[in-house]
XYZ file of C-alpha atoms in Angstrom:
249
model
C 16.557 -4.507 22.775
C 16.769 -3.563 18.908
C 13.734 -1.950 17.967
C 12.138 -2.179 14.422
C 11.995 0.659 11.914
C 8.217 0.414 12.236
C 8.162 0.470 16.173
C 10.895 3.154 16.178
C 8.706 5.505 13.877
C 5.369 5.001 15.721
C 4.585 7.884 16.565
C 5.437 8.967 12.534
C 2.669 6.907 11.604
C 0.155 8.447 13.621
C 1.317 11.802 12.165
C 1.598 10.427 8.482
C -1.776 8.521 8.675
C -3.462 12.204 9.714
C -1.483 14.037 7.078
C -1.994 11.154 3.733
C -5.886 11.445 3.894
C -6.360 13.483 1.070
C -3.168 12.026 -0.544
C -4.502 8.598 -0.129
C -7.362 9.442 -2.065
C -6.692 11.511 -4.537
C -3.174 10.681 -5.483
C -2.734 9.484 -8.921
C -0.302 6.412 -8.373
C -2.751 5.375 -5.139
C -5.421 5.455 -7.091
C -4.017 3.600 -9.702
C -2.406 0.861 -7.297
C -6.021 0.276 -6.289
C -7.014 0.230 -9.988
C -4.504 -2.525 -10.919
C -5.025 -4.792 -6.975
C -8.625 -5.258 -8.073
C -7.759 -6.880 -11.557
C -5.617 -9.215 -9.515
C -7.822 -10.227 -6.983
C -10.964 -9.773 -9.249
C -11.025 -13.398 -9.516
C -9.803 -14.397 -6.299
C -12.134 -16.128 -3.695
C -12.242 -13.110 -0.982
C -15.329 -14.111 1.511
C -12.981 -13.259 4.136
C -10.023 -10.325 3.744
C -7.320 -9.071 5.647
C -5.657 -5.524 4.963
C -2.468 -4.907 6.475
C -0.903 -1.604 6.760
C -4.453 -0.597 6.217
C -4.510 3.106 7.580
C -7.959 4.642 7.453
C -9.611 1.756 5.866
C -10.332 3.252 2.564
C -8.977 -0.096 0.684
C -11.119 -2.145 2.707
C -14.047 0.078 1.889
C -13.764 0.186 -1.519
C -13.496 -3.437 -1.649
C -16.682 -4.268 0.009
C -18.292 -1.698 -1.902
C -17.390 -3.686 -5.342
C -17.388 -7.379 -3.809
C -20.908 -7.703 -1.465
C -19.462 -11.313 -1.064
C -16.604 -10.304 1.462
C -18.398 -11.477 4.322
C -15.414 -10.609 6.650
C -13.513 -7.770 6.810
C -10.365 -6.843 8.949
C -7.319 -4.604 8.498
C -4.162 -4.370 10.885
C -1.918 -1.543 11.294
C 1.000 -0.006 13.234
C -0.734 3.243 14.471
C -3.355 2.464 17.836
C -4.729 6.316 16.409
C -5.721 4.911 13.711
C -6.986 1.572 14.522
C -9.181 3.744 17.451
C -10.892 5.868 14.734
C -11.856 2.548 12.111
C -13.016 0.532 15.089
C -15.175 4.181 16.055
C -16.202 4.529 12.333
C -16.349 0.740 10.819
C -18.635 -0.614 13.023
C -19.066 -3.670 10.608
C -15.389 -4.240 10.030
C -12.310 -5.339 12.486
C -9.792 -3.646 13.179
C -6.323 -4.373 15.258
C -2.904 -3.124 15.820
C 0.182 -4.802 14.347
C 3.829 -4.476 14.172
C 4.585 -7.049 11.179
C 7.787 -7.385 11.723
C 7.245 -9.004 15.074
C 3.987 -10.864 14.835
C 0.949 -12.130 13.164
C -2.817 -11.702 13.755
C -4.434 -15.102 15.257
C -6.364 -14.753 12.330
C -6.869 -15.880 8.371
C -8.547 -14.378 5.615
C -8.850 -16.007 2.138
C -6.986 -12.735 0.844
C -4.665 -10.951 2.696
C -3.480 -7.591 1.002
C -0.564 -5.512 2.350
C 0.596 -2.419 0.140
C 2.704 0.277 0.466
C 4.300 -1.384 3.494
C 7.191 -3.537 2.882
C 9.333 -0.723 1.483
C 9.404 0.972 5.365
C 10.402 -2.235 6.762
C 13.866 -3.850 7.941
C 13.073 -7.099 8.673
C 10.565 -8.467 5.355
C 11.232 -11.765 5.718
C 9.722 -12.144 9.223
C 7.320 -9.427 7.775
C 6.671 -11.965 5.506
C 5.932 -15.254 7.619
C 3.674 -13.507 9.511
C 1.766 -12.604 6.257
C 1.928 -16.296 5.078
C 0.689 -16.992 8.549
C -2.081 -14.850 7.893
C -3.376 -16.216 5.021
C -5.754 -19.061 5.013
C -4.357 -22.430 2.965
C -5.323 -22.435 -0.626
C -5.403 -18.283 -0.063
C -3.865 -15.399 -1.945
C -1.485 -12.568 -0.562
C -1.573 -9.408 -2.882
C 1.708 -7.171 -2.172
C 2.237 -3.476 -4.198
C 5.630 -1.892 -3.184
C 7.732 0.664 -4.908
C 10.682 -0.324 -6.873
C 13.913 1.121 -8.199
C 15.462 4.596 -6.563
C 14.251 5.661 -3.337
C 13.122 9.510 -3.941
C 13.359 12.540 -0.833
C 9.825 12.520 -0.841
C 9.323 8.781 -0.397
C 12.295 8.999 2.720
C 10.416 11.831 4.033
C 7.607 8.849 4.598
C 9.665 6.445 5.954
C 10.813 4.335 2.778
C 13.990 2.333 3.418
C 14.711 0.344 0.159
C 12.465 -0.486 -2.714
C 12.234 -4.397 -3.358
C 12.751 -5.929 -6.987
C 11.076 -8.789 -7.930
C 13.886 -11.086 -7.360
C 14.032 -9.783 -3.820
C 9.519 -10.595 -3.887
C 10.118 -13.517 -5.370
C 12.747 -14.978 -2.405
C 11.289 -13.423 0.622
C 7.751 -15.439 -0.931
C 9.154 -18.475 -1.238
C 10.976 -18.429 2.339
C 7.313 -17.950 3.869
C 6.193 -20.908 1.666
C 3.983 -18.964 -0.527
C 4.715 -19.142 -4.603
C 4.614 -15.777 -6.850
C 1.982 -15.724 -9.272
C 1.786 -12.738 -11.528
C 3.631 -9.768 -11.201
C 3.362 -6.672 -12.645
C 5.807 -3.642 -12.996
C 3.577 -0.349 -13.788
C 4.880 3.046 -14.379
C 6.690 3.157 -17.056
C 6.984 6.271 -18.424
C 4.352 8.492 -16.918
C 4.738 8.256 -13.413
C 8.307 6.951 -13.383
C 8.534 10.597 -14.646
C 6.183 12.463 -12.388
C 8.190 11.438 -9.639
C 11.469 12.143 -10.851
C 9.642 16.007 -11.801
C 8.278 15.898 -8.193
C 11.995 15.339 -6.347
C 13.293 18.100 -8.099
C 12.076 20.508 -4.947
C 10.680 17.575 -2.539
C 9.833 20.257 0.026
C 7.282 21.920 -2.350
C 5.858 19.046 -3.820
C 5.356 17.881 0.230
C 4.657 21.363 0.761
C 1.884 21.339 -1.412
C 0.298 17.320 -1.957
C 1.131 16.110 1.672
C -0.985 18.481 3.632
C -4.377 17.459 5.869
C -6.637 19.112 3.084
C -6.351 19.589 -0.643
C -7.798 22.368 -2.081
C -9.644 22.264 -6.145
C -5.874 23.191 -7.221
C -4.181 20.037 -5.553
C -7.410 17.906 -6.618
C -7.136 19.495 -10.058
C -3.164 18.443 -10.669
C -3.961 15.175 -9.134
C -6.754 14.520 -11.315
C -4.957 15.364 -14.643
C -2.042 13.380 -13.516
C -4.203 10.110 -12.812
C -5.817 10.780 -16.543
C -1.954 10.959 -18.016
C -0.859 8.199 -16.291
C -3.177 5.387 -18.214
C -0.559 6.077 -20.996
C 1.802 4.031 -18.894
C 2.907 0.717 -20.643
C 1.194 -2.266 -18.763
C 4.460 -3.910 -17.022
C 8.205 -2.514 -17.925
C 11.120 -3.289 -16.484
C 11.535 0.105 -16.291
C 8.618 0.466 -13.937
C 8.578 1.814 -10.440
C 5.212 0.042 -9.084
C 5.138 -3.615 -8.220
C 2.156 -5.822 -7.399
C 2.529 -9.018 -7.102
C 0.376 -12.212 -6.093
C 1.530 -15.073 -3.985
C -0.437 -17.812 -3.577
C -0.533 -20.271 0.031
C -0.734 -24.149 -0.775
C -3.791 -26.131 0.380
């Protein structure tokens, strides 16, 4: 039986999950993906959400934290390590492992959220039914993604092909869900930061994809974050998407 890229590389994600921590968090284009997801759902009903791909929890976190309305929270992932540890340390919060490409929670959430996910997948579009499937009717789905050239260090974590927003666009509408807005960040800041960082990939994972970051790491990252609000707000030039899709009643 074919296996999926996700199910092939499980045992990856338990490794990368351990390894991104500190990356997660202090990382200037992660931080700034979860800068730009909460102006898009800012406004979205949200009593109930749904993060897939959601690692350690920290989106889901921070969400509650700024919206005391989420009444339900749940996130889904590939890696039972990970899963194990939120359901040990997020006693209030659900937790459950997923392979997307094969299936979908029995579960819906007013907004379902899924980034940094599709780019490590073969199959989207039954990645992509199964999200649909996952979110309630009259719901949002709120997909980030890379886009353009697929860097060493972003292979080194799995990254197959980055989607456009043609490609968002089609693999939305096969699931029966209709893109909203879309936005293309980047552009020029960290379009450039990581073509600076693939110049030696095995340093720059050397040194930002470790299990602790030290003030130097934190110090880099921090500056970088600051530099990158000089990014235009949507380019075609970019290399972050996030995009909205919205379910019909």
């Amino acid at each position: 039986m074919t296996t999926t890229a996700a199910a092939r590389n499980r045992e990856t994600y338990n490794r990368i999950w351990r390894e991104l921590t500190p990356f997660i968090r202090y990382n200037p284009g992660a931080r700034h993906r979860r800068r730009l997801l909460f102006q898009f759902v800012a406004a979205l009903p949200k009593r109930s959400v749904l993060d897939v791909g959601c690692g350690y929890g920290e989106l889901l976190r921070l969400l509650r934290a700024r919206w005391p309305e989420i009444a339900e929270a749940a996130g889904a992932d590939l890696s039972e390590a990970v899963v194990e540890q939120n359901r040990r340390a997020h006693l209030s919060m659900g937790f459950h492992v997923l392979d997307l490409e094969r299936a979908a929670l029995p579960l819906q959430a007013e907004l379902v959220t899924c980034t940094e996910v599709i780019e490590h997948l073969d199959d989207r579009a039954s990645a992509f039914l199964h999200l649909a499937a996952m979110t309630a009717p009259g719901g949002a789905l709120v997909v980030t993604c890379p886009t353009g050239k697929v860097h060493a260090t972003e292979r080194h974590f799995g990254h197959t092909t980055h989607p456009d927003v043609a490609e968002l666009g089609a693999l939305g509408e096969q699931a029966g869900l209709t893109l909203g807005r879309v936005q293309n960040w980047g552009f020029p800041i960290y379009r450039l930061t990581k073509w600076l960082t693939n110049l030696n990939p095995e340093l720059a994972l050397r040194t930002f994809a470790g299990e602790q970051y030290g003030a130097p790491q934190v110090l880099i990252s921090n500056a970088l974050y600051w530099a990158n609000f000089l990014n235009m707000p949507s380019s075609p030039f970019g290399c972050q998407l996030v995009a909205l899709f919205r379910k019909p009643r």
